[in-house]
Amino acid sequence: MMKGMKRRDVEGRSAGGGMAPRRAFGGKTVYGARVGILVLDSPYPRIPGDTGNALTWPFPVLYKVVRGATASRVVGGKAKGLLGAFLDNATELVEMGADGITTSCGFLSLYQAELAAHCGVPVAASSLMQVPAVAGLLPPGKTVGVITVSASDLTAEHLTAAGAPTDTPVVGADGWPFLEEPKDTRPAIDIAHCEDLVLNAGRDLVARHPAVGAVVLECTRMVPFASALSAETGLPVYDIYSFVSWFHAGLAPRDFGHPGSAPGDWREL
Amino acid sequence: MKKATAFRRDRVAHGGKTIYGARVGILMLDTLFPRIPGDMCNALTWPFPVLFKVVRGATAARVAERSQGMREDFMVAAEELVAEGADGITTNCGFLALYQDELTERCGVPVAASSLMQIPLIERLFPPGKRAGIVTVSTVTLDADHLKAAGARPDTPVAGTENGREFHRFMHENDVKMDVAAAEQDLLDAGRDLVTRHPEVGAVVLECTNMTPYARAMSEALALPVYDIYSFVCWFHAGLAPRDFGHPGSARREWRG
């Protein structure tokens, strides 16, 4: 045992073993939650799978609600007048401990550039930013299609800000209930109805655009239905869950343990 | 009675391939060097099942010299993986970005051939002026063709391990024994070299799939995000098999592999 330790010390390879210092470095308030999520101001339920349900994530996250940023203002009103609020809240998340920023609305691709320039940390504002990467996976002649809460509100400006081609096929889940002004402080939503809207939009997308080879979901509330949509259409489905999980994988690369990060020999039979 | 019929309809399972549940197929070079946890070809690396296929005769040297005879072997192996049950294909060498287009054409399923394909997406996370930088096993081998095939700009900053002590050696010699700590030092040296020469680098991409075990150490040493084949294939898989979050988002439905 002692002999082994000595050998490693002599060779200078004891990355964290025996005599190595065990200093820890600070500089922020909260640790371990690397992604900060800017959440729209909405009283509607956020079920498991939704960005705003903490159980969705296989890693801890930090949340910040942007008061006044309602779905109708962000989706229908192009988030006009809300930039300052988003930037201020993003700064607070970074000061608290976030090493990357995302949002709870795909339409906020509009603020990707401003958020990235302002925060000083990487920003993954919108699921739509995956469109070019998904397109790169597909066979020639196949394209990426988008399902959004409102096709009429999703403009070329939103797509361009996400790096997606402006001729990307887009279908809306018309009648998406989360866009309505809530009439209640604890409003109820029929989740089965939401799933139907997403599946119908998916069927519509592939019927109108047979070249679609994969789907990207704009809305962070559609994640719970991605599995059903993939089974229904037979296509891969990417969403804010796949995007932020990837984002986090780079912010906090997994530690695979021995022997990659500890001393000692390793063999497998 | 009516209820029972509806229930049965919800429980139809659909077939059409041989193996189910392993959605990603991995094309492997023909090697004997150790593949520790974190390496793409250590099955413990993946939080989901995968299918492996070794392309016999595909040595690292032949990949580096772009042997044409090898190309068809990769295509045939990819087709076999799809017939067995893979719904997406990846490879265990970042240089195989060169095969991306042909693989998608031949297989008909999505293909994520190289970690380098993440570069355009990573650059979108940053303001203009911040770049993704590459750490590769060999800057001698990596050229503009690989970058172009991956959708990365030809002037992407690159550093390599070819002048190091161990990482390049054990792969190049196909040695059955490697010094993991020394390999890690090579990676950290290359990372430091990258950010010293290119202070505009805001995130690192690891070209080589044997580098993943050291991504964590590099991220801590450089205080930068590090993307690799592990982040890429986990993302790839997330779209091929979207997670089922259970009640109330999902109901009983027909099953397809």
Coordinates of C-alpha atoms in Angstrom, one line a residue:
Chain A
M1 CA 0.0 0.0 0.0
M2 CA 2.7 2.5 1.1
K3 CA 4.9 1.3 -1.7
G4 CA 2.1 1.9 -4.3
M5 CA 1.4 5.4 -3.0
K6 CA 5.1 6.3 -3.1
R7 CA 5.4 5.1 -6.7
R8 CA 2.6 7.4 -7.8
D9 CA 4.1 10.3 -5.9
V10 CA 7.4 9.8 -7.5
E11 CA 5.9 9.7 -10.9
G12 CA 3.7 12.7 -10.2
R13 CA 0.5 11.0 -11.2
S14 CA -1.5 11.0 -8.1
A15 CA -4.3 13.2 -9.5
G16 CA -6.2 13.8 -6.3
G17 CA -4.8 10.8 -4.3
G18 CA -2.8 10.6 -1.1
M19 CA -0.8 13.8 -0.5
A20 CA -2.6 16.0 -3.0
P21 CA -4.2 19.2 -1.6
R22 CA -8.0 19.2 -1.1
R23 CA -8.8 22.9 -1.6
A24 CA -12.2 23.9 -2.7
F25 CA -12.8 27.1 -4.6
G26 CA -15.8 29.4 -4.1
G27 CA -17.1 32.6 -5.8
K28 CA -20.8 32.0 -6.1
T29 CA -23.6 31.3 -3.7
V30 CA -25.3 28.0 -4.7
Y31 CA -23.3 25.1 -6.1
G32 CA -24.2 21.9 -8.0
A33 CA -27.1 23.4 -10.0
R34 CA -25.3 24.4 -13.2
V35 CA -28.3 25.4 -15.4
G36 CA -30.5 28.4 -14.6
I37 CA -34.0 28.5 -16.1
L38 CA -35.9 31.7 -16.8
V39 CA -39.6 30.7 -16.4
L40 CA -42.6 32.6 -17.8
D41 CA -45.1 34.0 -15.4
S42 CA -48.0 31.5 -15.7
P43 CA -50.2 29.8 -13.2
Y44 CA -51.0 26.8 -15.4
P45 CA -49.8 23.4 -14.2
R46 CA -46.4 22.2 -15.2
I47 CA -46.4 18.4 -15.2
P48 CA -43.4 16.0 -15.1
G49 CA -41.6 16.5 -18.4
D50 CA -42.3 20.2 -18.5
T51 CA -39.2 22.5 -18.1
G52 CA -40.8 24.1 -15.1
N53 CA -41.3 20.9 -13.2
A54 CA -38.1 20.2 -11.2
L55 CA -38.7 16.4 -11.4
T56 CA -38.1 16.6 -15.1
W57 CA -34.4 17.1 -14.8
P58 CA -31.9 14.3 -13.9
F59 CA -29.7 17.0 -12.4
P60 CA -30.4 20.0 -10.1
V61 CA -31.4 23.3 -11.8
L62 CA -32.1 26.9 -10.6
Y63 CA -35.4 28.6 -11.4
K64 CA -36.2 32.3 -11.7
V65 CA -39.7 33.5 -12.6
V66 CA -39.8 36.5 -14.9
R67 CA -42.8 38.4 -13.5
G68 CA -44.9 40.0 -16.1
A69 CA -43.6 37.7 -18.9
T70 CA -46.9 36.1 -19.7
A71 CA -47.3 33.5 -22.5
S72 CA -49.4 35.9 -24.5
R73 CA -46.9 38.7 -24.2
V74 CA -44.0 36.5 -25.1
V75 CA -45.6 34.5 -27.9
G76 CA -48.1 36.9 -29.4
G77 CA -46.3 40.1 -28.5
K78 CA -42.8 39.0 -29.5
A79 CA -41.7 39.6 -25.8
K80 CA -41.7 43.4 -26.5
G81 CA -40.7 45.4 -23.5
L82 CA -39.5 42.4 -21.6
L83 CA -35.8 42.3 -22.6
G84 CA -34.6 44.2 -19.5
A85 CA -36.5 41.9 -17.2
F86 CA -35.0 38.8 -18.8
L87 CA -31.5 40.2 -18.7
D88 CA -31.8 41.2 -15.0
N89 CA -33.2 37.8 -14.0
A90 CA -30.5 36.0 -16.0
T91 CA -27.8 38.0 -14.1
E92 CA -29.4 37.1 -10.8
L93 CA -29.3 33.4 -11.8
V94 CA -25.6 33.6 -12.7
E95 CA -24.7 35.4 -9.5
M96 CA -26.5 32.8 -7.5
G97 CA -24.6 30.0 -9.2
A98 CA -25.8 29.1 -12.7
D99 CA -23.1 28.4 -15.3
G100 CA -25.5 28.4 -18.2
I101 CA -28.9 29.9 -18.9
T102 CA -32.0 28.6 -20.6
T103 CA -35.7 29.6 -20.8
S104 CA -39.1 28.1 -20.6
C105 CA -40.3 29.3 -24.1
G106 CA -39.1 28.5 -27.6
F107 CA -40.1 31.9 -28.8
L108 CA -37.3 33.4 -26.8
S109 CA -34.8 32.6 -29.5
L110 CA -35.4 36.3 -30.1
Y111 CA -33.3 37.1 -27.0
Q112 CA -30.6 34.5 -27.5
A113 CA -28.0 37.0 -28.8
E114 CA -28.8 39.6 -26.1
L115 CA -28.8 37.0 -23.3
A116 CA -25.5 35.5 -24.5
A117 CA -23.8 38.9 -24.8
H118 CA -25.1 40.0 -21.4
C119 CA -24.7 37.0 -19.1
G120 CA -21.1 36.0 -19.6
V121 CA -22.1 32.3 -19.6
P122 CA -23.3 30.1 -22.4
V123 CA -27.0 30.4 -23.2
A124 CA -29.4 27.9 -24.8
A125 CA -32.5 30.0 -25.0
S126 CA -34.7 28.0 -27.4
S127 CA -35.3 24.4 -28.4
L128 CA -35.4 25.7 -32.0
M129 CA -31.6 26.1 -31.9
Q130 CA -31.4 22.3 -32.4
V131 CA -32.9 22.5 -35.9
P132 CA -29.6 22.8 -37.8
A133 CA -28.0 20.1 -35.7
V134 CA -30.9 17.7 -36.1
A135 CA -30.9 18.4 -39.9
G136 CA -27.2 17.4 -40.0
L137 CA -28.1 13.9 -38.7
L138 CA -30.7 13.1 -41.5
P139 CA -30.3 11.4 -44.9
P140 CA -30.2 13.6 -48.0
G141 CA -33.7 14.9 -48.9
K142 CA -35.0 14.7 -45.3
T143 CA -35.7 17.8 -43.3
V144 CA -36.6 18.9 -39.8
G145 CA -40.2 19.9 -39.0
V146 CA -41.3 22.1 -36.1
I147 CA -44.3 21.8 -33.9
T148 CA -45.2 25.1 -32.1
V149 CA -48.0 26.4 -29.9
S150 CA -48.8 29.0 -32.6
A151 CA -47.7 28.7 -36.2
S152 CA -48.9 32.2 -37.0
D153 CA -46.8 33.8 -34.3
L154 CA -43.6 31.8 -35.1
T155 CA -42.0 34.2 -37.6
A156 CA -38.9 34.0 -39.8
E157 CA -37.3 36.3 -37.2
H158 CA -37.7 33.6 -34.5
L159 CA -36.3 30.9 -36.8
T160 CA -33.4 33.0 -38.0
A161 CA -32.5 33.9 -34.4
A162 CA -32.3 30.2 -33.7
G163 CA -30.1 29.5 -36.8
A164 CA -33.0 27.6 -38.4
P165 CA -33.8 28.0 -42.1
T166 CA -36.8 30.3 -42.7
D167 CA -38.4 27.6 -44.9
T168 CA -38.5 25.1 -42.1
P169 CA -41.9 23.3 -42.1
V170 CA -43.9 24.5 -39.1
V171 CA -47.3 23.3 -37.8
G172 CA -49.1 24.7 -34.8
A173 CA -51.0 22.9 -32.1
D174 CA -54.0 25.1 -32.6
G175 CA -56.1 25.7 -29.5
W176 CA -53.2 25.2 -27.1
P177 CA -54.8 26.1 -23.8
F178 CA -51.8 27.5 -22.1
L179 CA -51.8 30.7 -24.2
E180 CA -55.2 31.8 -22.9
E181 CA -55.5 34.3 -20.1
P182 CA -56.0 32.3 -16.9
K183 CA -59.5 32.8 -15.4
D184 CA -58.5 31.2 -12.1
T185 CA -55.6 31.2 -9.7
R186 CA -55.4 27.4 -9.9
P187 CA -56.4 26.8 -13.4
A188 CA -57.0 23.2 -14.6
I189 CA -55.8 21.8 -17.9
D190 CA -57.0 18.6 -19.7
I191 CA -53.6 16.9 -20.4
A192 CA -55.1 14.2 -22.6
H193 CA -56.5 17.1 -24.8
C194 CA -53.0 18.6 -25.0
E195 CA -51.5 15.3 -26.1
D196 CA -54.2 15.1 -28.8
L197 CA -53.3 18.5 -30.0
V198 CA -49.6 17.6 -30.3
L199 CA -50.3 14.2 -31.9
N200 CA -52.7 15.9 -34.4
A201 CA -50.1 18.5 -35.2
G202 CA -47.5 15.7 -35.8
R203 CA -49.9 13.8 -38.2
D204 CA -50.5 17.1 -40.0
L205 CA -46.8 17.9 -40.2
V206 CA -45.9 14.6 -41.8
A207 CA -49.0 14.6 -44.1
R208 CA -48.2 18.0 -45.4
H209 CA -44.4 17.6 -45.5
P210 CA -43.5 14.0 -46.3
A211 CA -39.8 15.0 -46.3
V212 CA -39.8 15.6 -42.6
G213 CA -37.4 13.1 -41.0
A214 CA -37.4 14.4 -37.4
V215 CA -39.4 16.8 -35.3
V216 CA -38.3 19.6 -33.0
L217 CA -40.8 20.8 -30.4
E218 CA -40.7 24.5 -29.9
C219 CA -42.7 24.6 -26.7
T220 CA -41.2 23.4 -23.4
R221 CA -44.7 22.2 -22.3
M222 CA -44.8 19.7 -25.1
V223 CA -41.9 17.5 -23.7
P224 CA -44.3 15.2 -21.8
F225 CA -45.8 14.2 -25.2
A226 CA -42.6 13.7 -27.1
S227 CA -42.5 10.0 -26.4
A228 CA -46.1 9.6 -27.7
L229 CA -45.4 11.7 -30.7
S230 CA -42.3 9.7 -31.6
A231 CA -44.3 6.5 -31.4
E232 CA -47.1 8.0 -33.4
T233 CA -45.0 9.4 -36.2
G234 CA -42.1 6.9 -36.2
L235 CA -39.8 9.8 -36.1
P236 CA -37.1 11.1 -33.7
V237 CA -38.4 14.0 -31.6
Y238 CA -36.1 16.6 -30.1
D239 CA -37.3 19.1 -27.5
I240 CA -36.0 21.4 -24.7
Y241 CA -35.3 18.4 -22.6
S242 CA -32.9 16.9 -25.1
F243 CA -31.3 20.4 -25.7
V244 CA -30.8 21.3 -22.0
S245 CA -29.6 17.8 -21.1
W246 CA -27.0 18.2 -23.8
F247 CA -26.2 21.7 -22.7
H248 CA -25.6 20.5 -19.1
A249 CA -23.4 17.6 -20.3
G250 CA -20.9 20.1 -21.5
L251 CA -21.2 22.5 -18.5
A252 CA -20.7 19.6 -16.1
P253 CA -19.0 16.6 -17.9
R254 CA -19.8 13.4 -16.1
D255 CA -17.1 11.9 -13.8
F256 CA -16.8 8.2 -14.9
G257 CA -14.7 7.4 -11.8
H258 CA -11.8 4.9 -11.7
P259 CA -9.4 4.7 -13.5
G260 CA -10.2 7.9 -15.4
S261 CA -10.2 10.0 -12.3
A262 CA -8.4 8.1 -9.6
P263 CA -5.0 6.3 -9.1
G264 CA -4.6 2.6 -9.5
D265 CA -4.5 -0.2 -12.1
W266 CA -7.6 -1.3 -14.0
R267 CA -8.4 -4.4 -15.9
E268 CA -11.5 -6.3 -17.0
L269 CA -10.9 -10.1 -16.7
Chain B
M1 CA -66.8 -5.8 -22.8
K2 CA -66.3 -2.6 -24.7
K3 CA -63.7 -1.5 -22.1
A4 CA -61.7 -4.7 -22.4
T5 CA -61.5 -4.4 -26.2
A6 CA -60.2 -0.8 -25.9
F7 CA -57.6 -2.0 -23.4
R8 CA -56.4 -4.7 -25.7
R9 CA -56.1 -2.3 -28.6
D10 CA -53.8 -0.2 -26.4
R11 CA -51.5 -3.1 -25.8
V12 CA -50.5 -4.0 -29.4
A13 CA -46.8 -4.4 -29.8
H14 CA -45.2 -3.9 -33.3
G15 CA -42.1 -5.7 -34.5
G16 CA -40.0 -5.5 -37.7
K17 CA -36.5 -5.9 -36.4
T18 CA -34.4 -8.4 -34.4
I19 CA -33.2 -6.6 -31.2
Y20 CA -35.2 -3.9 -29.3
G21 CA -34.4 -1.3 -26.8
A22 CA -30.9 -0.6 -28.0
R23 CA -31.6 2.4 -30.3
V24 CA -28.0 3.5 -31.1
G25 CA -25.6 1.3 -33.0
I26 CA -21.8 2.0 -32.6
L27 CA -19.4 1.3 -35.4
M28 CA -16.0 0.4 -33.9
L29 CA -12.4 0.4 -35.1
D30 CA -10.6 -2.9 -34.8
T31 CA -8.4 -2.3 -31.7
L32 CA -7.1 -4.0 -28.6
F33 CA -6.1 -1.1 -26.4
P34 CA -8.0 -0.6 -23.1
R35 CA -11.3 1.2 -23.2
I36 CA -12.0 2.4 -19.6
P37 CA -15.4 3.6 -18.3
G38 CA -16.2 6.8 -20.2
D39 CA -14.8 5.5 -23.4
M40 CA -17.5 5.1 -26.0
C41 CA -16.7 1.4 -26.4
N42 CA -17.0 0.6 -22.7
A43 CA -20.6 -0.5 -22.4
L44 CA -20.8 0.9 -18.8
T45 CA -20.3 4.4 -20.3
W46 CA -23.9 4.6 -21.5
P47 CA -27.0 5.2 -19.4
F48 CA -29.0 3.3 -22.1
P49 CA -28.3 0.1 -24.0
V50 CA -26.4 0.3 -27.3
L51 CA -25.3 -2.1 -30.0
F52 CA -21.7 -2.5 -30.9
K53 CA -20.2 -3.7 -34.2
V54 CA -16.4 -4.0 -34.8
V55 CA -15.4 -3.2 -38.4
R56 CA -12.6 -5.8 -38.8
G57 CA -9.5 -4.5 -40.4
A58 CA -10.4 -0.9 -39.6
T59 CA -7.2 0.1 -37.7
A60 CA -6.5 3.6 -36.4
A61 CA -3.7 3.9 -39.0
R62 CA -6.0 3.1 -41.9
V63 CA -8.5 5.7 -40.7
A64 CA -5.7 8.3 -40.4
E65 CA -4.5 7.5 -44.0
R66 CA -8.2 7.5 -45.2
S67 CA -8.0 4.0 -46.7
Q68 CA -10.6 3.8 -49.4
G69 CA -11.0 0.0 -49.1
M70 CA -12.3 0.5 -45.6
R71 CA -15.2 2.7 -46.6
E72 CA -17.4 -0.1 -47.9
D73 CA -16.8 -2.2 -44.8
F74 CA -18.2 0.6 -42.6
M75 CA -21.3 0.9 -44.8
V76 CA -22.0 -2.8 -44.7
A77 CA -21.5 -2.9 -40.9
A78 CA -23.8 0.1 -40.5
E79 CA -26.5 -1.6 -42.6
E80 CA -26.1 -4.7 -40.4
L81 CA -26.6 -2.7 -37.2
V82 CA -29.8 -1.2 -38.6
A83 CA -31.1 -4.6 -39.6
E84 CA -30.4 -5.9 -36.1
G85 CA -32.3 -3.0 -34.4
A86 CA -30.4 0.2 -34.4
D87 CA -32.5 3.3 -35.1
G88 CA -29.4 5.6 -35.3
I89 CA -25.7 5.1 -36.1
T90 CA -22.6 6.6 -34.6
T91 CA -18.9 5.7 -34.8
N92 CA -16.0 5.6 -32.3
C93 CA -13.7 8.0 -34.3
G94 CA -14.2 11.7 -34.7
F95 CA -12.3 11.6 -38.1
L96 CA -15.2 9.6 -39.5
A97 CA -17.1 12.8 -40.0
L98 CA -15.9 12.0 -43.6
Y99 CA -18.4 9.2 -43.7
Q100 CA -21.4 11.1 -42.4
D101 CA -23.2 11.8 -45.7
E102 CA -22.6 8.3 -47.1
L103 CA -23.7 6.6 -43.9
T104 CA -27.0 8.5 -43.8
E105 CA -27.6 7.7 -47.5
R106 CA -26.8 4.0 -47.1
C107 CA -28.6 3.4 -43.7
G108 CA -31.7 5.5 -44.1
V109 CA -31.6 6.3 -40.3
P110 CA -30.1 9.4 -38.6
V111 CA -26.3 9.3 -38.2
A112 CA -24.1 11.1 -35.7
A113 CA -20.7 10.1 -37.0
S114 CA -18.5 12.5 -35.2
S115 CA -18.3 14.6 -32.0
L116 CA -17.1 17.5 -34.2
M117 CA -20.7 17.9 -35.6
Q118 CA -21.5 19.6 -32.3
I119 CA -19.3 22.6 -33.1
P120 CA -21.9 24.8 -34.9
L121 CA -24.4 24.3 -32.1
I122 CA -21.9 25.1 -29.4
E123 CA -20.9 28.3 -31.1
R124 CA -24.5 29.4 -31.1
L125 CA -24.5 29.3 -27.2
F126 CA -21.9 32.1 -27.2
P127 CA -21.8 35.8 -28.3
P128 CA -19.9 36.5 -31.5
G129 CA -16.1 36.3 -30.9
K130 CA -16.3 33.3 -28.6
R131 CA -15.4 30.1 -30.4
A132 CA -15.4 26.3 -29.9
G133 CA -11.9 24.8 -29.9
I134 CA -11.0 21.2 -30.7
V135 CA -8.7 18.9 -28.8
T136 CA -7.8 16.0 -31.2
V137 CA -5.5 13.0 -30.9
S138 CA -3.5 14.4 -33.9
T139 CA -3.5 17.8 -35.5
V140 CA -1.5 16.2 -38.3
T141 CA -4.4 14.0 -39.2
L142 CA -7.3 16.5 -38.6
D143 CA -7.7 18.8 -41.7
A144 CA -10.1 21.1 -43.4
D145 CA -12.0 18.1 -45.0
H146 CA -12.9 16.7 -41.5
L147 CA -14.1 20.2 -40.3
K148 CA -16.1 20.8 -43.4
A149 CA -17.8 17.4 -43.2
A150 CA -18.8 18.2 -39.6
G151 CA -20.1 21.7 -40.5
A152 CA -17.3 23.4 -38.6
R153 CA -15.4 26.4 -40.0
P154 CA -11.9 25.6 -41.4
D155 CA -10.2 28.1 -39.0
T156 CA -11.6 26.4 -35.9
P157 CA -8.8 26.5 -33.2
V158 CA -7.2 23.0 -32.7
A159 CA -4.7 21.5 -30.3
G160 CA -3.5 17.9 -30.4
T161 CA -1.9 15.2 -28.2
E162 CA 0.6 13.9 -30.9
N163 CA 3.6 15.3 -29.0
G164 CA 2.5 14.0 -25.6
R165 CA 3.8 11.1 -23.6
E166 CA 1.0 8.5 -23.7
F167 CA -2.4 9.3 -25.2
H168 CA -1.3 9.3 -28.8
R169 CA 1.2 6.5 -28.2
F170 CA -1.1 3.8 -26.9
M171 CA -3.6 4.3 -29.7
H172 CA -1.0 4.6 -32.4
E173 CA 0.8 1.4 -31.2
N174 CA -2.5 -0.4 -30.3
D175 CA -0.9 -1.2 -26.9
V176 CA -2.9 -3.4 -24.6
K177 CA -1.5 -1.4 -21.7
M178 CA -1.8 2.3 -21.1
D179 CA -0.9 4.8 -18.4
V180 CA -4.2 6.5 -17.7
A181 CA -2.8 9.2 -15.5
A182 CA -0.2 10.1 -18.2
A183 CA -2.9 10.1 -20.9
E184 CA -4.9 12.5 -18.8
Q185 CA -1.9 14.8 -18.5
D186 CA -1.6 14.8 -22.3
L187 CA -5.2 15.9 -22.6
L188 CA -4.8 18.7 -20.0
D189 CA -1.6 19.9 -21.7
A190 CA -3.4 20.0 -25.1
G191 CA -6.3 21.9 -23.5
R192 CA -4.0 24.5 -21.9
D193 CA -2.2 24.9 -25.2
L194 CA -5.5 25.5 -26.9
V195 CA -6.7 28.2 -24.6
T196 CA -3.3 29.8 -24.4
R197 CA -3.0 30.2 -28.2
H198 CA -6.7 30.9 -28.6
P199 CA -8.1 33.0 -25.7
E200 CA -11.3 33.3 -27.7
V201 CA -12.1 29.6 -27.0
G202 CA -15.3 29.5 -24.8
A203 CA -15.9 25.7 -24.9
V204 CA -13.8 22.6 -25.9
V205 CA -14.9 19.8 -28.2
L206 CA -13.1 16.5 -27.8
E207 CA -12.6 14.9 -31.3
C208 CA -11.5 11.5 -30.0
T209 CA -13.9 9.1 -28.3
N210 CA -11.2 7.8 -26.0
M211 CA -11.0 11.3 -24.4
T212 CA -14.3 11.3 -22.6
P213 CA -13.0 9.9 -19.3
Y214 CA -10.9 13.1 -19.0
A215 CA -13.6 15.6 -20.0
R216 CA -14.4 16.3 -16.4
A217 CA -10.8 16.9 -15.4
M218 CA -10.3 19.2 -18.5
S219 CA -13.5 21.2 -17.7
E220 CA -12.2 21.8 -14.1
A221 CA -8.7 22.6 -15.2
L222 CA -9.7 25.1 -17.9
A223 CA -13.0 26.3 -16.2
L224 CA -14.7 25.8 -19.6
P225 CA -17.6 23.6 -20.8
V226 CA -16.3 20.4 -22.6
Y227 CA -18.4 18.6 -25.1
D228 CA -17.5 15.1 -26.4
I229 CA -19.0 12.0 -28.1
Y230 CA -20.8 11.2 -24.8
S231 CA -22.7 14.5 -24.8
F232 CA -23.4 14.1 -28.5
V233 CA -24.7 10.6 -28.5
C234 CA -26.8 11.1 -25.3
W235 CA -28.5 14.0 -27.2
F236 CA -28.8 11.9 -30.3
H237 CA -30.5 9.1 -28.2
A238 CA -32.8 11.6 -26.5
G239 CA -34.5 12.3 -29.8
L240 CA -34.5 8.7 -31.0
A241 CA -36.2 7.5 -27.8
P242 CA -37.8 10.5 -26.1
R243 CA -38.2 9.9 -22.4
D244 CA -41.6 8.8 -21.0
F245 CA -42.3 11.0 -18.0
G246 CA -45.3 8.9 -16.9
H247 CA -48.6 10.1 -15.5
P248 CA -50.3 12.4 -16.4
G249 CA -48.4 13.1 -19.6
S250 CA -48.6 9.6 -21.0
A251 CA -51.4 7.1 -21.3
R252 CA -51.4 3.5 -22.5
R253 CA -50.7 3.2 -26.2
E254 CA -49.5 0.8 -28.8
W255 CA -45.9 -0.1 -28.5
R256 CA -43.2 0.1 -31.2
G257 CA -39.6 -0.8 -30.9

